[in-house]
mmCIF file of C-alpha atoms in Angstrom:
data_model
loop_
_atom_site.group_PDB
_atom_site.id
_atom_site.type_symbol
_atom_site.label_atom_id
_atom_site.label_comp_id
_atom_site.label_asym_id
_atom_site.label_seq_id
_atom_site.Cartn_x
_atom_site.Cartn_y
_atom_site.Cartn_z
ATOM 1 C CA PRO A 20 107.243 150.554 137.588
ATOM 2 C CA VAL A 21 107.008 147.764 135.058
ATOM 3 C CA ASN A 22 104.892 148.496 132.024
ATOM 4 C CA VAL A 23 103.320 145.164 131.034
ATOM 5 C CA ARG A 24 101.762 146.691 127.939
ATOM 6 C CA GLY A 25 105.187 147.118 126.334
ATOM 7 C CA PRO A 26 105.802 143.414 125.519
ATOM 8 C CA LEU A 27 102.155 142.950 124.487
ATOM 9 C CA THR A 28 102.389 145.893 122.139
ATOM 10 C CA TRP A 29 105.658 144.566 120.746
ATOM 11 C CA TRP A 30 104.028 141.136 120.238
ATOM 12 C CA ARG A 31 101.036 142.577 118.404
ATOM 13 C CA SER A 32 102.994 144.978 116.252
ATOM 14 C CA SER A 33 105.885 142.693 115.265
ATOM 15 C CA LEU A 34 105.250 139.798 112.885
ATOM 16 C CA ALA A 35 108.813 138.553 113.408
ATOM 17 C CA VAL A 36 108.305 138.267 117.174
ATOM 18 C CA ARG A 37 105.095 136.307 116.720
ATOM 19 C CA VAL A 38 106.646 133.948 114.173
ATOM 20 C CA VAL A 39 109.799 133.332 116.206
ATOM 21 C CA SER A 40 107.906 132.838 119.477
ATOM 22 C CA SER A 41 105.344 130.511 117.925
ATOM 23 C CA THR A 42 108.071 128.506 116.215
ATOM 24 C CA LEU A 43 110.045 128.192 119.450
ATOM 25 C CA ILE A 44 106.994 127.054 121.428
ATOM 26 C CA ALA A 45 105.921 124.563 118.751
ATOM 27 C CA SER A 46 109.463 123.223 118.435
ATOM 28 C CA THR A 47 109.776 122.786 122.203
ATOM 29 C CA LEU A 48 106.510 120.844 122.349
ATOM 30 C CA SER A 49 107.517 118.722 119.360
ATOM 31 C CA LEU A 50 110.915 117.928 120.863
ATOM 32 C CA THR A 51 109.268 116.972 124.152
ATOM 33 C CA LEU A 52 106.830 114.614 122.429
ATOM 34 C CA LEU A 53 109.566 113.097 120.276
ATOM 35 C CA GLY A 54 111.752 112.602 123.339
ATOM 36 C CA LEU A 55 108.963 110.829 125.213
ATOM 37 C CA LEU A 56 108.220 108.681 122.160
ATOM 38 C CA LEU A 57 111.883 107.765 121.784
ATOM 39 C CA LEU A 58 112.183 106.835 125.453
ATOM 40 C CA GLY A 59 109.058 104.706 125.192
ATOM 41 C CA ARG A 60 110.345 102.860 122.134
ATOM 42 C CA VAL A 61 113.761 102.264 123.714
ATOM 43 C CA THR A 62 112.162 101.057 126.959
ATOM 44 C CA ASP A 63 109.838 98.669 125.118
ATOM 45 C CA GLY A 64 112.697 97.349 123.000
ATOM 46 C CA LEU A 65 114.967 96.719 125.971
ATOM 47 C CA LEU A 66 112.269 95.018 128.029
ATOM 48 C CA GLN A 67 111.029 92.842 125.168
ATOM 49 C CA SER A 68 114.547 91.681 124.411
ATOM 50 C CA ARG A 69 115.131 90.973 128.090
ATOM 51 C CA GLN A 70 111.839 89.089 128.383
ATOM 52 C CA GLN A 71 112.708 86.785 125.502
ATOM 53 C CA SER A 72 116.148 85.925 126.879
ATOM 54 C CA VAL A 73 114.756 85.470 130.402
ATOM 55 C CA LEU A 74 111.974 83.104 129.305
ATOM 56 C CA SER A 75 114.410 81.079 127.230
ATOM 57 C CA GLU A 76 116.897 80.788 130.097
ATOM 58 C CA SER A 77 114.154 79.883 132.590
ATOM 59 C CA SER A 78 112.866 77.147 130.308
ATOM 60 C CA ALA A 79 116.356 75.695 129.993
ATOM 61 C CA GLY A 80 116.778 75.822 133.779
ATOM 62 C CA LEU A 81 113.465 74.037 134.243
ATOM 63 C CA VAL A 82 114.657 71.239 131.956
ATOM 64 C CA ASP A 83 117.788 70.849 134.104
ATOM 65 C CA ALA A 84 115.662 70.754 137.264
ATOM 66 C CA GLN A 85 113.360 68.109 135.789
ATOM 67 C CA ARG A 86 116.379 66.015 134.817
ATOM 68 C CA ILE A 87 117.619 66.164 138.404
ATOM 69 C CA VAL A 88 114.192 65.131 139.704
ATOM 70 C CA THR A 89 114.040 62.203 137.290
ATOM 71 C CA SER A 90 117.492 60.981 138.276
ATOM 72 C CA ALA A 91 116.708 61.376 141.970
ATOM 73 C CA THR A 92 113.453 59.452 141.634
ATOM 74 C CA VAL A 93 115.261 56.486 140.135
ATOM 75 C CA SER A 94 117.814 56.433 142.965
ATOM 76 C CA ALA A 95 115.222 57.180 145.694
ATOM 77 C CA THR A 96 116.963 60.374 146.824
ATOM 78 C CA SER A 97 115.378 62.267 149.726
ATOM 79 C CA PRO A 98 113.348 65.436 148.999
ATOM 80 C CA THR A 99 115.846 67.579 150.907
ATOM 81 C CA VAL A 100 118.723 66.400 148.754
ATOM 82 C CA ILE A 101 116.640 66.885 145.610
ATOM 83 C CA ALA A 102 115.852 70.487 146.566
ATOM 84 C CA ASP A 103 119.516 71.154 147.370
ATOM 85 C CA ASN A 104 120.674 69.648 144.082
ATOM 86 C CA ILE A 105 118.169 71.653 142.031
ATOM 87 C CA VAL A 106 119.087 74.985 143.578
ATOM 88 C CA SER A 107 122.819 74.228 143.445
ATOM 89 C CA ALA A 108 122.629 73.292 139.764
ATOM 90 C CA LEU A 109 120.686 76.419 138.835
ATOM 91 C CA ALA A 110 122.990 78.603 140.935
ATOM 92 C CA ALA A 111 125.979 77.182 139.055
ATOM 93 C CA ARG A 112 124.152 77.806 135.784
ATOM 94 C CA ALA A 113 123.594 81.479 136.796
ATOM 95 C CA GLY A 114 127.352 81.995 136.982
ATOM 96 C CA GLN A 115 129.420 84.455 139.007
ATOM 97 C CA PRO A 116 128.319 87.128 139.560
ATOM 98 C CA PRO A 117 124.898 85.468 139.224
ATOM 99 C CA LEU A 118 122.671 86.523 136.336
ATOM 100 C CA TYR A 119 119.624 85.541 138.358
ATOM 101 C CA ASP A 120 118.469 84.172 141.696
ATOM 102 C CA VAL A 121 116.418 81.046 142.342
ATOM 103 C CA LEU A 122 113.581 80.222 144.706
ATOM 104 C CA LEU A 123 112.157 76.723 145.013
ATOM 105 C CA LEU A 124 108.860 77.176 146.862
ATOM 106 C CA ALA A 125 106.343 74.582 147.977
ATOM 107 C CA GLY A 126 102.982 74.721 146.237
ATOM 108 C CA PRO A 127 99.531 74.314 147.766
ATOM 109 C CA ARG A 128 99.505 70.604 146.852
ATOM 110 C CA THR A 129 102.851 69.662 148.366
ATOM 111 C CA VAL A 130 103.314 67.916 151.686
ATOM 112 C CA THR A 131 103.704 70.151 154.713
ATOM 113 C CA THR A 132 107.291 69.019 155.240
ATOM 114 C CA ALA A 133 108.373 69.906 151.683
ATOM 115 C CA PRO A 134 111.779 71.645 151.881
ATOM 116 C CA GLU A 135 112.175 75.088 150.304
ATOM 117 C CA ARG A 136 115.396 76.611 149.050
ATOM 118 C CA GLY A 137 116.766 79.878 147.648
ATOM 119 C CA THR A 138 120.005 81.503 146.527
ATOM 120 C CA ASN A 139 121.889 84.646 147.552
ATOM 121 C CA LEU A 140 119.633 85.471 150.528
ATOM 122 C CA VAL A 141 116.699 86.350 148.268
ATOM 123 C CA LEU A 142 113.395 86.627 150.159
ATOM 124 C CA GLN A 143 110.241 84.705 149.309
ATOM 125 C CA ALA A 144 108.393 88.045 149.348
ATOM 126 C CA SER A 145 110.147 88.834 146.063
ATOM 127 C CA VAL A 146 107.667 86.503 144.334
ATOM 128 C CA PRO A 147 104.186 88.075 144.196
ATOM 129 C CA THR A 148 101.409 85.958 145.631
ATOM 130 C CA GLU A 149 99.417 86.376 142.417
ATOM 131 C CA LEU A 150 102.211 84.778 140.390
ATOM 132 C CA ARG A 151 102.468 81.837 142.771
ATOM 133 C CA ASP A 152 98.718 81.298 142.494
ATOM 134 C CA ILE A 153 98.786 81.433 138.690
ATOM 135 C CA VAL A 154 101.627 78.897 138.460
ATOM 136 C CA ALA A 155 99.859 76.589 140.930
ATOM 137 C CA LYS A 156 96.448 76.808 139.260
ATOM 138 C CA THR A 157 97.499 76.645 135.604
ATOM 139 C CA SER A 158 100.616 74.451 135.968
ATOM 140 C CA ARG A 159 102.229 76.594 133.286
ATOM 141 C CA GLN A 160 105.111 79.026 133.033
ATOM 142 C CA ALA A 161 104.218 82.629 133.925
ATOM 143 C CA TRP A 162 106.144 85.835 134.608
ATOM 144 C CA THR A 163 105.747 89.348 135.951
ATOM 145 C CA TYR A 164 107.762 92.360 137.081
ATOM 146 C CA THR A 165 108.617 92.581 140.756
ATOM 147 C CA THR A 166 110.901 94.100 143.353
ATOM 148 C CA ILE A 167 113.583 91.595 144.294
ATOM 149 C CA ARG A 168 114.285 91.839 148.019
ATOM 150 C CA TYR A 169 117.192 90.360 149.910
ATOM 151 C CA LEU A 170 117.706 89.427 153.525
ATOM 152 C CA ASP A 171 120.381 92.121 153.955
ATOM 153 C CA GLY A 172 117.884 94.866 153.038
ATOM 154 C CA ARG A 173 118.850 95.341 149.388
ATOM 155 C CA SER A 174 116.172 95.605 146.733
ATOM 156 C CA VAL A 175 116.184 95.952 142.969
ATOM 157 C CA THR A 176 113.596 96.037 140.234
ATOM 158 C CA GLY A 177 113.454 92.749 138.400
ATOM 159 C CA LEU A 178 111.539 90.180 136.431
ATOM 160 C CA VAL A 179 110.470 86.848 137.917
ATOM 161 C CA VAL A 180 109.560 83.715 135.964
ATOM 162 C CA GLY A 181 107.710 80.845 137.619
ATOM 163 C CA ALA A 182 107.052 77.313 136.452
ATOM 164 C CA PRO A 183 105.646 74.140 138.064
ATOM 165 C CA LEU A 184 108.031 71.367 139.034
ATOM 166 C CA LEU A 185 106.576 68.025 140.111
ATOM 167 C CA VAL A 186 108.640 66.078 142.633
ATOM 168 C CA PRO A 187 107.209 62.537 143.159
ATOM 169 C CA GLY A 188 106.339 61.838 146.774
ATOM 170 C CA VAL A 189 106.389 65.535 147.666
ATOM 171 C CA GLY A 190 104.085 67.325 145.247
ATOM 172 C CA GLU A 191 104.234 70.210 142.790
ATOM 173 C CA TYR A 192 106.754 72.944 143.561
ATOM 174 C CA GLY A 193 106.961 76.393 142.114
ATOM 175 C CA LEU A 194 110.376 77.030 140.581
ATOM 176 C CA PHE A 195 111.011 80.778 140.350
ATOM 177 C CA THR A 196 113.964 82.513 138.720
ATOM 178 C CA LEU A 197 114.423 86.204 139.485
ATOM 179 C CA TYR A 198 116.338 88.445 137.080
ATOM 180 C CA PRO A 199 117.532 91.914 138.188
ATOM 181 C CA LEU A 200 116.952 94.712 135.672
ATOM 182 C CA ASP A 201 119.621 97.059 137.013
ATOM 183 C CA GLN A 202 121.601 97.073 133.745
ATOM 184 C CA GLU A 203 118.471 97.952 131.775
ATOM 185 C CA GLN A 204 117.754 100.755 134.233
ATOM 186 C CA GLN A 205 121.261 102.139 133.777
ATOM 187 C CA THR A 206 120.862 102.029 130.001
ATOM 188 C CA LEU A 207 117.538 103.863 130.207
ATOM 189 C CA GLU A 208 119.089 106.512 132.467
ATOM 190 C CA LEU A 209 121.850 107.093 129.912
ATOM 191 C CA VAL A 210 119.317 107.344 127.077
ATOM 192 C CA ARG A 211 117.128 109.684 129.140
ATOM 193 C CA SER A 212 120.113 111.939 129.903
ATOM 194 C CA ALA A 213 121.193 111.963 126.255
ATOM 195 C CA VAL A 214 117.685 112.862 125.066
ATOM 196 C CA LEU A 215 117.391 115.619 127.680
ATOM 197 C CA VAL A 216 120.756 117.164 126.813
ATOM 198 C CA THR A 217 120.034 116.965 123.083
ATOM 199 C CA GLY A 218 116.632 118.593 123.560
ATOM 200 C CA ILE A 219 118.109 121.423 125.614
ATOM 201 C CA LEU A 220 120.824 122.048 123.031
ATOM 202 C CA LEU A 221 118.279 122.118 120.207
ATOM 203 C CA ILE A 222 116.072 124.555 122.111
ATOM 204 C CA ILE A 223 119.085 126.793 122.760
ATOM 205 C CA LEU A 224 119.981 126.603 119.065
ATOM 206 C CA LEU A 225 116.438 127.543 118.069
ATOM 207 C CA SER A 226 116.509 130.419 120.542
ATOM 208 C CA GLU A 227 119.751 131.680 119.053
ATOM 209 C CA MET A 228 118.303 131.416 115.557
ATOM 210 C CA GLY A 229 115.282 133.372 116.737
ATOM 211 C CA SER A 230 117.494 136.039 118.237
ATOM 212 C CA VAL A 231 119.279 136.352 114.888
ATOM 213 C CA VAL A 232 115.940 136.878 113.165
ATOM 214 C CA LEU A 233 114.972 139.543 115.679
ATOM 215 C CA ALA A 234 118.405 141.180 115.705
ATOM 216 C CA GLY A 235 117.810 143.077 112.471
ATOM 217 C CA PRO A 236 114.715 145.017 113.570
ATOM 218 C CA MET A 237 116.148 145.541 117.040
ATOM 219 C CA PHE A 238 119.441 147.006 115.842
ATOM 220 C CA GLU A 239 117.547 149.101 113.321
ATOM 221 C CA ALA A 240 115.528 150.571 116.178
ATOM 222 C CA LEU A 241 118.695 151.095 118.201
ATOM 223 C CA ALA A 242 120.368 152.813 115.254
ATOM 224 C CA GLN A 243 117.439 155.199 115.051
ATOM 225 C CA ARG A 244 117.848 156.044 118.733
ATOM 226 C CA HIS A 245 121.658 156.361 118.392
ATOM 227 C CA PRO A 246 122.354 157.657 114.855
ATOM 228 C CA GLY A 247 125.928 157.290 113.690
ATOM 229 C CA ALA A 248 126.910 154.758 116.393
ATOM 230 C CA GLU A 249 129.075 151.778 115.424
ATOM 231 C CA LEU A 250 127.779 148.224 115.815
ATOM 232 C CA HIS A 251 129.929 147.460 118.849
ATOM 233 C CA VAL A 252 128.726 150.650 120.495
ATOM 234 C CA LEU A 253 125.137 149.596 119.873
ATOM 235 C CA GLN A 254 125.894 146.234 121.441
ATOM 236 C CA LEU A 255 127.279 147.900 124.562
ATOM 237 C CA GLN A 256 124.224 150.112 124.828
ATOM 238 C CA ARG A 257 121.777 147.320 124.094
ATOM 239 C CA ASN A 258 121.206 146.193 127.680
ATOM 240 C CA GLN A 259 119.826 149.607 128.615
ATOM 241 C CA SER A 260 118.028 150.352 125.388
ATOM 242 C CA VAL A 261 116.286 146.997 125.002
ATOM 243 C CA MET A 262 114.389 147.561 128.228
ATOM 244 C CA GLN A 263 113.217 150.918 126.936
ATOM 245 C CA LEU A 264 112.282 149.488 123.532
ATOM 246 C CA LEU A 265 110.195 146.804 125.228
ATOM 247 C CA GLY A 266 108.436 149.428 127.318
ATOM 248 C CA PHE A 267 109.466 148.025 130.704
ATOM 249 C CA VAL A 268 110.439 151.452 132.012
#
């Protein structure tokens, strides 16, 4: 039968055991908190940097779209052609493979026949209704995180930026650019794995240091039980004797 009083007695009677155990527990908690703090700082830094670049790129794309609208108004181009030209220009600006997708969606104050366009089979459901309402009501640029969904069933976490775009004779559109965050997710996974592995290695190192601290008293007790035995003999007999020293049997 297992004698649970053995380890408790060893804990109470050995200052070294209490110090090593307390240090190991405190170090594990500290490493966990530091790891979480590091992940939080890295996540915030990545997302803030991405937000700044996304907002800047979306503003530049909006300027291009407004230029197309202005040119089309002068030449009396049809709304369908205007919508096609805007989306084509922004798709070309996104490059290959595209850095972002585009949705040109009719607002609540556009005519019912206003054409809508998108790139790369991205679904309108990728733009939250709340964001569409904010852009329509405030007539200002706004953004939020979202899940970008595609017609073929794919989905990815992303960031969507919306801005109003007035097309004379049609009304005010919502121009939305959707930026996947898959690269940021991969970076965070690498950082998370690195932090986890580093934490485990440090805990193992602390455990080994604790075992070194406890080795002296333990081998002294073993030497008393096996007088005259060499160190390697004590090591071979340790597996059996440690259980007895701890009072398990």
